[in-house]
Structure formats: C-alpha cells, structure tokens
JSON list of C-alpha atoms in Angstrom, two decimals:
[
{"chain": "B", "resi": 1, "resn": "ASP", "atom": "CA", "xyz": [8.40, 12.79, 0.46]},
{"chain": "B", "resi": 2, "resn": "SER", "atom": "CA", "xyz": [7.71, 10.00, 2.88]},
{"chain": "B", "resi": 3, "resn": "GLY", "atom": "CA", "xyz": [11.26, 9.67, 4.02]},
{"chain": "B", "resi": 4, "resn": "VAL", "atom": "CA", "xyz": [11.47, 6.06, 2.71]},
{"chain": "B", "resi": 5, "resn": "THR", "atom": "CA", "xyz": [14.08, 5.62, 0.02]},
{"chain": "B", "resi": 6, "resn": "GLN", "atom": "CA", "xyz": [14.30, 2.77, -2.54]},
{"chain": "B", "resi": 7, "resn": "THR", "atom": "CA", "xyz": [16.98, 1.96, -4.98]},
{"chain": "B", "resi": 8, "resn": "PRO", "atom": "CA", "xyz": [17.20, 1.58, -7.85]},
{"chain": "B", "resi": 9, "resn": "LYS", "atom": "CA", "xyz": [14.17, 3.30, -9.40]},
{"chain": "B", "resi": 10, "resn": "HIS", "atom": "CA", "xyz": [14.20, 1.13, -12.45]},
{"chain": "B", "resi": 11, "resn": "LEU", "atom": "CA", "xyz": [15.71, -2.25, -13.16]},
{"chain": "B", "resi": 12, "resn": "ILE", "atom": "CA", "xyz": [15.71, -4.23, -16.44]},
{"chain": "B", "resi": 13, "resn": "THR", "atom": "CA", "xyz": [17.00, -7.71, -16.42]},
{"chain": "B", "resi": 14, "resn": "ALA", "atom": "CA", "xyz": [16.63, -11.01, -18.27]},
{"chain": "B", "resi": 15, "resn": "THR", "atom": "CA", "xyz": [14.82, -14.12, -17.25]},
{"chain": "B", "resi": 16, "resn": "GLY", "atom": "CA", "xyz": [16.75, -16.41, -15.00]},
{"chain": "B", "resi": 17, "resn": "GLN", "atom": "CA", "xyz": [18.71, -13.60, -13.38]},
{"chain": "B", "resi": 18, "resn": "ARG", "atom": "CA", "xyz": [18.87, -12.47, -9.80]},
{"chain": "B", "resi": 19, "resn": "VAL", "atom": "CA", "xyz": [18.35, -8.89, -8.54]},
{"chain": "B", "resi": 20, "resn": "THR", "atom": "CA", "xyz": [18.45, -7.07, -5.20]},
{"chain": "B", "resi": 21, "resn": "LEU", "atom": "CA", "xyz": [16.13, -4.21, -4.29]},
{"chain": "B", "resi": 22, "resn": "ARG", "atom": "CA", "xyz": [17.17, -1.92, -1.42]},
{"chain": "B", "resi": 23, "resn": "CYS", "atom": "CA", "xyz": [15.06, 0.01, 1.00]},
{"chain": "B", "resi": 24, "resn": "SER", "atom": "CA", "xyz": [15.93, 2.51, 3.69]},
{"chain": "B", "resi": 25, "resn": "PRO", "atom": "CA", "xyz": [13.10, 3.15, 6.11]},
{"chain": "B", "resi": 26, "resn": "ARG", "atom": "CA", "xyz": [12.20, 6.50, 7.71]},
{"chain": "B", "resi": 27, "resn": "SER", "atom": "CA", "xyz": [14.49, 7.53, 10.55]},
{"chain": "B", "resi": 28, "resn": "GLY", "atom": "CA", "xyz": [13.46, 5.70, 13.70]},
{"chain": "B", "resi": 29, "resn": "ASP", "atom": "CA", "xyz": [11.10, 3.24, 12.01]},
{"chain": "B", "resi": 30, "resn": "LEU", "atom": "CA", "xyz": [11.77, -0.28, 13.07]},
{"chain": "B", "resi": 31, "resn": "SER", "atom": "CA", "xyz": [9.34, -2.16, 10.77]},
{"chain": "B", "resi": 32, "resn": "VAL", "atom": "CA", "xyz": [9.77, -2.69, 7.04]},
{"chain": "B", "resi": 33, "resn": "TYR", "atom": "CA", "xyz": [7.12, -4.13, 4.69]},
{"chain": "B", "resi": 34, "resn": "TRP", "atom": "CA", "xyz": [7.58, -5.21, 1.03]},
{"chain": "B", "resi": 35, "resn": "TYR", "atom": "CA", "xyz": [4.72, -5.11, -1.39]},
{"chain": "B", "resi": 36, "resn": "GLN", "atom": "CA", "xyz": [4.38, -6.02, -5.12]},
{"chain": "B", "resi": 37, "resn": "GLN", "atom": "CA", "xyz": [2.13, -4.13, -7.39]},
{"chain": "B", "resi": 38, "resn": "SER", "atom": "CA", "xyz": [1.18, -5.71, -10.76]},
{"chain": "B", "resi": 39, "resn": "LEU", "atom": "CA", "xyz": [-1.70, -5.14, -13.18]},
{"chain": "B", "resi": 40, "resn": "ASP", "atom": "CA", "xyz": [-3.14, -8.59, -12.68]},
{"chain": "B", "resi": 41, "resn": "GLN", "atom": "CA", "xyz": [-2.59, -9.09, -8.98]},
{"chain": "B", "resi": 42, "resn": "GLY", "atom": "CA", "xyz": [-2.80, -5.51, -7.66]},
{"chain": "B", "resi": 43, "resn": "LEU", "atom": "CA", "xyz": [-0.97, -4.62, -4.52]},
{"chain": "B", "resi": 44, "resn": "GLN", "atom": "CA", "xyz": [0.13, -7.64, -2.55]},
{"chain": "B", "resi": 45, "resn": "PHE", "atom": "CA", "xyz": [1.98, -7.88, 0.70]},
{"chain": "B", "resi": 46, "resn": "LEU", "atom": "CA", "xyz": [5.16, -10.01, 0.49]},
{"chain": "B", "resi": 47, "resn": "ILE", "atom": "CA", "xyz": [6.99, -9.94, 3.77]},
{"chain": "B", "resi": 48, "resn": "GLN", "atom": "CA", "xyz": [7.57, -7.90, 6.84]},
{"chain": "B", "resi": 49, "resn": "TYR", "atom": "CA", "xyz": [10.60, -7.36, 9.11]},
{"chain": "B", "resi": 50, "resn": "TYR", "atom": "CA", "xyz": [10.71, -5.82, 12.52]},
{"chain": "B", "resi": 51, "resn": "ASN", "atom": "CA", "xyz": [13.97, -4.78, 14.10]},
{"chain": "B", "resi": 52, "resn": "GLY", "atom": "CA", "xyz": [15.91, -7.36, 12.09]},
{"chain": "B", "resi": 53, "resn": "GLU", "atom": "CA", "xyz": [13.56, -10.30, 12.46]},
{"chain": "B", "resi": 54, "resn": "GLU", "atom": "CA", "xyz": [11.00, -11.67, 10.07]},
{"chain": "B", "resi": 55, "resn": "ARG", "atom": "CA", "xyz": [7.61, -10.93, 11.39]},
{"chain": "B", "resi": 56, "resn": "ALA", "atom": "CA", "xyz": [5.17, -12.05, 8.76]},
{"chain": "B", "resi": 57, "resn": "LYS", "atom": "CA", "xyz": [4.96, -13.55, 5.36]},
{"chain": "B", "resi": 58, "resn": "GLY", "atom": "CA", "xyz": [2.38, -12.96, 2.62]},
{"chain": "B", "resi": 59, "resn": "ASN", "atom": "CA", "xyz": [2.22, -14.08, -0.91]},
{"chain": "B", "resi": 60, "resn": "ILE", "atom": "CA", "xyz": [5.96, -14.32, -1.35]},
{"chain": "B", "resi": 61, "resn": "LEU", "atom": "CA", "xyz": [7.39, -16.87, -3.74]},
{"chain": "B", "resi": 62, "resn": "GLU", "atom": "CA", "xyz": [10.16, -19.22, -2.58]},
{"chain": "B", "resi": 63, "resn": "ARG", "atom": "CA", "xyz": [12.44, -17.65, -5.19]},
{"chain": "B", "resi": 64, "resn": "PHE", "atom": "CA", "xyz": [12.19, -14.44, -3.28]},
{"chain": "B", "resi": 65, "resn": "SER", "atom": "CA", "xyz": [13.82, -13.59, 0.09]},
{"chain": "B", "resi": 66, "resn": "ALA", "atom": "CA", "xyz": [14.50, -10.58, 2.19]},
{"chain": "B", "resi": 67, "resn": "GLN", "atom": "CA", "xyz": [16.46, -9.46, 5.16]},
{"chain": "B", "resi": 68, "resn": "GLN", "atom": "CA", "xyz": [16.74, -6.42, 7.40]},
{"chain": "B", "resi": 69, "resn": "PHE", "atom": "CA", "xyz": [20.15, -5.37, 8.56]},
{"chain": "B", "resi": 70, "resn": "PRO", "atom": "CA", "xyz": [21.32, -3.94, 11.89]},
{"chain": "B", "resi": 71, "resn": "ASP", "atom": "CA", "xyz": [21.09, -0.39, 10.47]},
{"chain": "B", "resi": 72, "resn": "LEU", "atom": "CA", "xyz": [17.43, -1.29, 9.67]},
{"chain": "B", "resi": 73, "resn": "HIS", "atom": "CA", "xyz": [17.73, -1.04, 5.94]},
{"chain": "B", "resi": 74, "resn": "SER", "atom": "CA", "xyz": [16.20, -3.92, 4.07]},
{"chain": "B", "resi": 75, "resn": "GLU", "atom": "CA", "xyz": [16.94, -5.84, 0.85]},
{"chain": "B", "resi": 76, "resn": "LEU", "atom": "CA", "xyz": [14.59, -7.93, -1.25]},
{"chain": "B", "resi": 77, "resn": "ASN", "atom": "CA", "xyz": [16.26, -10.57, -3.33]},
{"chain": "B", "resi": 78, "resn": "LEU", "atom": "CA", "xyz": [14.50, -11.94, -6.39]},
{"chain": "B", "resi": 79, "resn": "SER", "atom": "CA", "xyz": [16.10, -14.96, -8.13]},
{"chain": "B", "resi": 80, "resn": "SER", "atom": "CA", "xyz": [15.42, -17.12, -11.15]},
{"chain": "B", "resi": 81, "resn": "LEU", "atom": "CA", "xyz": [13.40, -14.28, -12.54]},
{"chain": "B", "resi": 82, "resn": "GLU", "atom": "CA", "xyz": [10.36, -14.89, -14.81]},
{"chain": "B", "resi": 83, "resn": "LEU", "atom": "CA", "xyz": [8.53, -12.56, -17.11]},
{"chain": "B", "resi": 84, "resn": "GLY", "atom": "CA", "xyz": [5.58, -12.62, -14.57]},
{"chain": "B", "resi": 85, "resn": "ASP", "atom": "CA", "xyz": [7.90, -11.02, -11.86]},
{"chain": "B", "resi": 86, "resn": "SER", "atom": "CA", "xyz": [7.81, -7.70, -13.81]},
{"chain": "B", "resi": 87, "resn": "ALA", "atom": "CA", "xyz": [6.07, -5.33, -11.38]},
{"chain": "B", "resi": 88, "resn": "LEU", "atom": "CA", "xyz": [6.45, -2.36, -9.09]},
{"chain": "B", "resi": 89, "resn": "TYR", "atom": "CA", "xyz": [8.02, -3.33, -5.80]},
{"chain": "B", "resi": 90, "resn": "PHE", "atom": "CA", "xyz": [7.30, -0.98, -2.80]},
{"chain": "B", "resi": 91, "resn": "CYS", "atom": "CA", "xyz": [8.83, -0.81, 0.53]},
{"chain": "B", "resi": 92, "resn": "ALA", "atom": "CA", "xyz": [6.93, 0.72, 3.42]},
{"chain": "B", "resi": 93, "resn": "SER", "atom": "CA", "xyz": [8.03, 1.47, 6.97]},
{"chain": "B", "resi": 94, "resn": "SER", "atom": "CA", "xyz": [6.26, 2.13, 10.28]},
{"chain": "B", "resi": 95, "resn": "PRO", "atom": "CA", "xyz": [7.53, 3.03, 13.70]},
{"chain": "B", "resi": 96, "resn": "ALA", "atom": "CA", "xyz": [6.31, -0.20, 15.33]},
{"chain": "B", "resi": 97, "resn": "ALA", "atom": "CA", "xyz": [4.40, -3.25, 14.31]},
{"chain": "B", "resi": 98, "resn": "HIS", "atom": "CA", "xyz": [0.82, -3.07, 15.55]},
{"chain": "B", "resi": 99, "resn": "ARG", "atom": "CA", "xyz": [-2.50, -3.31, 14.00]},
{"chain": "B", "resi": 100, "resn": "GLY", "atom": "CA", "xyz": [-3.74, 0.01, 12.79]},
{"chain": "B", "resi": 101, "resn": "GLY", "atom": "CA", "xyz": [-0.30, 1.51, 12.50]},
{"chain": "B", "resi": 102, "resn": "GLU", "atom": "CA", "xyz": [0.38, 3.81, 9.61]},
{"chain": "B", "resi": 103, "resn": "GLN", "atom": "CA", "xyz": [2.72, 2.74, 6.90]},
{"chain": "B", "resi": 104, "resn": "TYR", "atom": "CA", "xyz": [4.84, 5.14, 4.89]},
{"chain": "B", "resi": 105, "resn": "PHE", "atom": "CA", "xyz": [5.62, 4.03, 1.32]},
{"chain": "B", "resi": 106, "resn": "GLY", "atom": "CA", "xyz": [8.73, 4.57, -0.73]},
{"chain": "B", "resi": 107, "resn": "PRO", "atom": "CA", "xyz": [8.61, 5.59, -4.41]},
{"chain": "B", "resi": 108, "resn": "GLY", "atom": "CA", "xyz": [9.04, 1.99, -5.57]},
{"chain": "B", "resi": 109, "resn": "THR", "atom": "CA", "xyz": [11.38, 0.05, -7.82]},
{"chain": "B", "resi": 110, "resn": "ARG", "atom": "CA", "xyz": [10.02, -0.83, -11.27]},
{"chain": "B", "resi": 111, "resn": "LEU", "atom": "CA", "xyz": [11.32, -4.22, -12.36]},
{"chain": "B", "resi": 112, "resn": "THR", "atom": "CA", "xyz": [11.11, -5.29, -15.94]},
{"chain": "B", "resi": 113, "resn": "VAL", "atom": "CA", "xyz": [12.15, -8.84, -16.83]},
{"chain": "B", "resi": 114, "resn": "THR", "atom": "CA", "xyz": [12.75, -9.45, -20.53]},
{"chain": "O", "resi": 1, "resn": "ALA", "atom": "CA", "xyz": [-8.55, -12.74, 6.67]},
{"chain": "O", "resi": 2, "resn": "GLN", "atom": "CA", "xyz": [-9.56, -9.19, 6.55]},
{"chain": "O", "resi": 3, "resn": "SER", "atom": "CA", "xyz": [-10.33, -7.83, 3.11]},
{"chain": "O", "resi": 4, "resn": "VAL", "atom": "CA", "xyz": [-11.73, -4.87, 1.25]},
{"chain": "O", "resi": 5, "resn": "THR", "atom": "CA", "xyz": [-13.65, -4.48, -2.00]},
{"chain": "O", "resi": 6, "resn": "GLN", "atom": "CA", "xyz": [-13.59, -1.29, -3.99]},
{"chain": "O", "resi": 7, "resn": "LEU", "atom": "CA", "xyz": [-16.65, -0.79, -6.20]},
{"chain": "O", "resi": 8, "resn": "GLY", "atom": "CA", "xyz": [-15.80, 0.77, -9.45]},
{"chain": "O", "resi": 9, "resn": "SER", "atom": "CA", "xyz": [-12.40, 0.50, -11.04]},
{"chain": "O", "resi": 10, "resn": "HIS", "atom": "CA", "xyz": [-12.90, 3.88, -12.79]},
{"chain": "O", "resi": 11, "resn": "VAL", "atom": "CA", "xyz": [-14.83, 6.95, -11.61]},
{"chain": "O", "resi": 12, "resn": "SER", "atom": "CA", "xyz": [-15.11, 10.14, -13.64]},
{"chain": "O", "resi": 13, "resn": "VAL", "atom": "CA", "xyz": [-16.29, 13.44, -12.18]},
{"chain": "O", "resi": 14, "resn": "SER", "atom": "CA", "xyz": [-16.41, 17.05, -13.29]},
{"chain": "O", "resi": 15, "resn": "GLU", "atom": "CA", "xyz": [-14.20, 19.63, -11.67]},
{"chain": "O", "resi": 16, "resn": "GLY", "atom": "CA", "xyz": [-16.11, 20.97, -8.66]},
{"chain": "O", "resi": 17, "resn": "ALA", "atom": "CA", "xyz": [-18.42, 17.96, -8.37]},
{"chain": "O", "resi": 18, "resn": "LEU", "atom": "CA", "xyz": [-18.65, 15.66, -5.50]},
{"chain": "O", "resi": 19, "resn": "VAL", "atom": "CA", "xyz": [-16.12, 12.74, -5.29]},
{"chain": "O", "resi": 20, "resn": "LEU", "atom": "CA", "xyz": [-17.46, 9.45, -3.92]},
{"chain": "O", "resi": 21, "resn": "LEU", "atom": "CA", "xyz": [-15.24, 6.36, -3.97]},
{"chain": "O", "resi": 22, "resn": "ARG", "atom": "CA", "xyz": [-16.64, 3.26, -2.50]},
{"chain": "O", "resi": 23, "resn": "CYS", "atom": "CA", "xyz": [-15.09, 0.65, -0.25]},
{"chain": "O", "resi": 24, "resn": "ASN", "atom": "CA", "xyz": [-16.65, -2.21, 1.64]},
{"chain": "O", "resi": 25, "resn": "TYR", "atom": "CA", "xyz": [-14.78, -4.31, 4.10]},
{"chain": "O", "resi": 26, "resn": "SER", "atom": "CA", "xyz": [-14.94, -7.87, 5.50]},
{"chain": "O", "resi": 27, "resn": "SER", "atom": "CA", "xyz": [-13.73, -8.40, 8.95]},
{"chain": "O", "resi": 28, "resn": "SER", "atom": "CA", "xyz": [-14.46, -10.73, 11.87]},
{"chain": "O", "resi": 29, "resn": "VAL", "atom": "CA", "xyz": [-13.31, -8.05, 14.30]},
{"chain": "O", "resi": 30, "resn": "PRO", "atom": "CA", "xyz": [-13.50, -4.18, 14.38]},
{"chain": "O", "resi": 31, "resn": "PRO", "atom": "CA", "xyz": [-11.32, -3.16, 11.44]},
{"chain": "O", "resi": 32, "resn": "TYR", "atom": "CA", "xyz": [-8.60, -0.62, 11.01]},
{"chain": "O", "resi": 33, "resn": "LEU", "atom": "CA", "xyz": [-9.19, 0.96, 7.62]},
{"chain": "O", "resi": 34, "resn": "PHE", "atom": "CA", "xyz": [-7.09, 3.25, 5.45]},
{"chain": "O", "resi": 35, "resn": "TRP", "atom": "CA", "xyz": [-7.29, 5.20, 2.21]},
{"chain": "O", "resi": 36, "resn": "TYR", "atom": "CA", "xyz": [-4.09, 5.77, 0.16]},
{"chain": "O", "resi": 37, "resn": "VAL", "atom": "CA", "xyz": [-3.62, 7.77, -2.99]},
{"chain": "O", "resi": 38, "resn": "GLN", "atom": "CA", "xyz": [-1.12, 6.97, -5.74]},
{"chain": "O", "resi": 39, "resn": "TYR", "atom": "CA", "xyz": [-0.22, 9.71, -8.24]},
{"chain": "O", "resi": 40, "resn": "PRO", "atom": "CA", "xyz": [1.28, 8.56, -11.61]},
{"chain": "O", "resi": 41, "resn": "ASN", "atom": "CA", "xyz": [4.78, 7.13, -11.15]},
{"chain": "O", "resi": 42, "resn": "GLN", "atom": "CA", "xyz": [4.82, 7.74, -7.45]},
{"chain": "O", "resi": 43, "resn": "GLY", "atom": "CA", "xyz": [4.44, 5.75, -4.25]},
{"chain": "O", "resi": 44, "resn": "LEU", "atom": "CA", "xyz": [1.36, 5.56, -2.04]},
{"chain": "O", "resi": 45, "resn": "GLN", "atom": "CA", "xyz": [0.44, 8.51, 0.24]},
{"chain": "O", "resi": 46, "resn": "LEU", "atom": "CA", "xyz": [-1.84, 8.08, 3.27]},
{"chain": "O", "resi": 47, "resn": "LEU", "atom": "CA", "xyz": [-4.99, 10.09, 3.01]},
{"chain": "O", "resi": 48, "resn": "LEU", "atom": "CA", "xyz": [-6.65, 9.04, 6.13]},
{"chain": "O", "resi": 49, "resn": "LYS", "atom": "CA", "xyz": [-7.25, 6.12, 8.60]},
{"chain": "O", "resi": 50, "resn": "TYR", "atom": "CA", "xyz": [-9.99, 4.79, 10.81]},
{"chain": "O", "resi": 51, "resn": "THR", "atom": "CA", "xyz": [-9.08, 3.22, 14.12]},
{"chain": "O", "resi": 52, "resn": "SER", "atom": "CA", "xyz": [-12.41, 3.38, 15.95]},
{"chain": "O", "resi": 53, "resn": "ALA", "atom": "CA", "xyz": [-11.91, 6.77, 17.59]},
{"chain": "O", "resi": 54, "resn": "ALA", "atom": "CA", "xyz": [-14.57, 8.45, 15.41]},
{"chain": "O", "resi": 55, "resn": "THR", "atom": "CA", "xyz": [-16.75, 7.33, 12.60]},
{"chain": "O", "resi": 56, "resn": "LEU", "atom": "CA", "xyz": [-16.08, 10.38, 10.47]},
{"chain": "O", "resi": 57, "resn": "VAL", "atom": "CA", "xyz": [-12.44, 10.67, 9.66]},
{"chain": "O", "resi": 58, "resn": "LYS", "atom": "CA", "xyz": [-10.95, 13.73, 8.11]},
{"chain": "O", "resi": 59, "resn": "GLY", "atom": "CA", "xyz": [-7.82, 13.42, 5.98]},
{"chain": "O", "resi": 60, "resn": "ILE", "atom": "CA", "xyz": [-5.53, 15.49, 3.83]},
{"chain": "O", "resi": 61, "resn": "ASN", "atom": "CA", "xyz": [-6.48, 17.51, 0.76]},
{"chain": "O", "resi": 62, "resn": "GLY", "atom": "CA", "xyz": [-10.05, 17.90, 1.85]},
{"chain": "O", "resi": 63, "resn": "PHE", "atom": "CA", "xyz": [-10.91, 14.24, 1.74]},
{"chain": "O", "resi": 64, "resn": "GLU", "atom": "CA", "xyz": [-12.97, 12.46, 4.46]},
{"chain": "O", "resi": 65, "resn": "ALA", "atom": "CA", "xyz": [-14.42, 9.07, 4.97]},
{"chain": "O", "resi": 66, "resn": "GLU", "atom": "CA", "xyz": [-17.27, 7.67, 7.09]},
{"chain": "O", "resi": 67, "resn": "PHE", "atom": "CA", "xyz": [-17.15, 4.25, 8.81]},
{"chain": "O", "resi": 68, "resn": "LYS", "atom": "CA", "xyz": [-20.56, 2.58, 8.74]},
{"chain": "O", "resi": 69, "resn": "LYS", "atom": "CA", "xyz": [-20.61, -0.70, 10.63]},
{"chain": "O", "resi": 70, "resn": "SER", "atom": "CA", "xyz": [-24.17, -1.56, 9.55]},
{"chain": "O", "resi": 71, "resn": "GLU", "atom": "CA", "xyz": [-23.14, -1.26, 5.96]},
{"chain": "O", "resi": 72, "resn": "THR", "atom": "CA", "xyz": [-19.55, -2.54, 6.35]},
{"chain": "O", "resi": 73, "resn": "SER", "atom": "CA", "xyz": [-18.51, 0.45, 4.37]},
{"chain": "O", "resi": 74, "resn": "PHE", "atom": "CA", "xyz": [-15.73, 3.09, 4.43]},
{"chain": "O", "resi": 75, "resn": "HIS", "atom": "CA", "xyz": [-16.48, 5.35, 1.45]},
{"chain": "O", "resi": 76, "resn": "LEU", "atom": "CA", "xyz": [-14.14, 8.24, 0.67]},
{"chain": "O", "resi": 77, "resn": "THR", "atom": "CA", "xyz": [-15.69, 11.62, -0.28]},
{"chain": "O", "resi": 78, "resn": "LYS", "atom": "CA", "xyz": [-14.60, 15.12, -1.17]},
{"chain": "O", "resi": 79, "resn": "PRO", "atom": "CA", "xyz": [-17.11, 17.94, -1.66]},
{"chain": "O", "resi": 80, "resn": "SER", "atom": "CA", "xyz": [-15.51, 19.52, -4.68]},
{"chain": "O", "resi": 81, "resn": "ALA", "atom": "CA", "xyz": [-13.12, 17.77, -7.07]},
{"chain": "O", "resi": 82, "resn": "HIS", "atom": "CA", "xyz": [-9.95, 19.54, -8.27]},
{"chain": "O", "resi": 83, "resn": "MET", "atom": "CA", "xyz": [-7.95, 18.59, -11.37]},
{"chain": "O", "resi": 84, "resn": "SER", "atom": "CA", "xyz": [-5.07, 17.67, -9.10]},
{"chain": "O", "resi": 85, "resn": "ASP", "atom": "CA", "xyz": [-7.21, 14.91, -7.50]},
{"chain": "O", "resi": 86, "resn": "ALA", "atom": "CA", "xyz": [-6.82, 12.68, -10.62]},
{"chain": "O", "resi": 87, "resn": "ALA", "atom": "CA", "xyz": [-5.01, 9.61, -9.23]},
{"chain": "O", "resi": 88, "resn": "GLU", "atom": "CA", "xyz": [-5.49, 5.97, -8.21]},
{"chain": "O", "resi": 89, "resn": "TYR", "atom": "CA", "xyz": [-7.11, 5.49, -4.82]},
{"chain": "O", "resi": 90, "resn": "PHE", "atom": "CA", "xyz": [-6.72, 2.46, -2.68]},
{"chain": "O", "resi": 91, "resn": "CYS", "atom": "CA", "xyz": [-8.68, 1.27, 0.25]},
{"chain": "O", "resi": 92, "resn": "ALA", "atom": "CA", "xyz": [-6.86, -1.05, 2.69]},
{"chain": "O", "resi": 93, "resn": "VAL", "atom": "CA", "xyz": [-7.52, -2.95, 5.91]},
{"chain": "O", "resi": 94, "resn": "SER", "atom": "CA", "xyz": [-4.91, -3.93, 8.51]},
{"chain": "O", "resi": 95, "resn": "ASP", "atom": "CA", "xyz": [-4.54, -7.63, 8.82]},
{"chain": "O", "resi": 96, "resn": "PHE", "atom": "CA", "xyz": [-3.61, -9.75, 11.82]},
{"chain": "O", "resi": 97, "resn": "SER", "atom": "CA", "xyz": [-0.56, -11.29, 10.18]},
{"chain": "O", "resi": 98, "resn": "GLY", "atom": "CA", "xyz": [2.19, -8.88, 11.05]},
{"chain": "O", "resi": 99, "resn": "TYR", "atom": "CA", "xyz": [-0.28, -6.08, 10.65]},
{"chain": "O", "resi": 100, "resn": "ALA", "atom": "CA", "xyz": [0.39, -5.79, 6.96]},
{"chain": "O", "resi": 101, "resn": "LEU", "atom": "CA", "xyz": [-2.18, -4.04, 4.80]},
{"chain": "O", "resi": 102, "resn": "ASN", "atom": "CA", "xyz": [-4.64, -5.85, 2.51]},
{"chain": "O", "resi": 103, "resn": "PHE", "atom": "CA", "xyz": [-5.50, -3.50, -0.36]},
{"chain": "O", "resi": 104, "resn": "GLY", "atom": "CA", "xyz": [-8.41, -3.38, -2.65]},
{"chain": "O", "resi": 105, "resn": "LYS", "atom": "CA", "xyz": [-7.84, -3.31, -6.40]},
{"chain": "O", "resi": 106, "resn": "GLY", "atom": "CA", "xyz": [-8.01, 0.47, -6.55]},
{"chain": "O", "resi": 107, "resn": "THR", "atom": "CA", "xyz": [-10.20, 3.06, -8.18]},
{"chain": "O", "resi": 108, "resn": "SER", "atom": "CA", "xyz": [-8.80, 5.39, -10.85]},
{"chain": "O", "resi": 109, "resn": "LEU", "atom": "CA", "xyz": [-10.35, 8.88, -10.44]},
{"chain": "O", "resi": 110, "resn": "LEU", "atom": "CA", "xyz": [-10.59, 11.03, -13.59]},
{"chain": "O", "resi": 111, "resn": "VAL", "atom": "CA", "xyz": [-11.48, 14.72, -13.19]},
{"chain": "O", "resi": 112, "resn": "THR", "atom": "CA", "xyz": [-12.73, 16.52, -16.29]},
{"chain": "O", "resi": 113, "resn": "PRO", "atom": "CA", "xyz": [-12.79, 20.25, -16.80]}
]
C-alpha cells in the first residue's frame, strides 16, 4: 500500500458525459501527478500540481482539467467523453517537486466509456 | 525531452533463471532513472532508482540495475526468477517539465515453472 488513495476504482459512463476522479496523496506529500495508461499510448503524464498550483502539463486534452485543493487532495475532471478516453488513470504523489524525486502511485481508476 | 526505450515487450524465463529486462535512455543531461513494477490490477510500485550516487543500484525483491553511460543503458536484473516476479515492468526517466516521469512501453515478464 503506497498511501495514495483513488476513488472510484471503476467507472462506467457513456460518451459525451463528464466524470470526476479523486486522489488523496500520501500524508505530507505536496505534489500530485496524474497519468493515463492505455493499451495504445502506454503510460502518459497528464498534469502536475504542487501545493495547490499547477506546475506542469503533459499530453492533457483540453476536455480534461484538474485541480488541487487546500487539503492537498486532487481531482481530475474529464468532460465530453469519447470512447478513446477509456483507460486506467493513475494519481501519484511525492513530497516535493524535484528532478529525481520518487513518486508513489495509487491503485488507479479504470474508466470505461461506452 | 528525456525518453526511455524498453527492448522486448515480452520476456519469458524459467523459474530460477536470470532475469534481464532492457532499458536504454536518451537524455541531454545526466538522467534520473527508475524501474517500476505493476502487478495485475494494481498500481505501480517503485523497484529502484538511479540518481548518480552509484552506478549499481539495488532495489526491492532482489532486483538491481546498472547504469552504463557509455551504452546509455539501465538494464534491470535479478539472479533467480520467482513465480511471483511475473508482472509488467516499466523503465522511466525524470523529465525537466515539472519533473514528471516519462515511461517506456513496458515489458511483460512471464515466469514458467
């Protein structure tokens, strides 16, 4: 158990809908990262927050957004969902944000868009 | 951008045999490299990381990796495979952009009796 929690574990929804994925980082970790894992794209970095502020963006679609709240939990919002958005979404956390820092991954949320 | 390439999407070894999973990196500066393992229906677990302190890095579960600058490689090894080692293994490099991880496509390790 990494100490990172993600809810829900599974989510099934229809195309065009909007969903919110939630992540609670390890106690004391200030940095949160979101990753998407799909069969065709592999593991891709989406976005990072550090102590409530957006720090970096990766291959995140404009239909996707995220935020980190004062209690440091983070939410990833996915809207206008398409079949291709079906994937495993991971949240990871780290104590700080520096190159070479270890990231601790949650168990993931499996999103299925039908 | 920093990137890694994992050679071999599937590797099969017999129980008790040497495990060798290959990873090559591309980086314009000294890299920070990681190996993660993903068991079925689980998240990623850190096996080990290289941050320039020592070229031979020991990790959990008997795994180790050697950083070779001349070969731009960071291969993962384990002297004797166990059935419980069957999983997906990912090599990753720390990027400059927010220090996110750039992952390879993964290698699925199968251990046969």
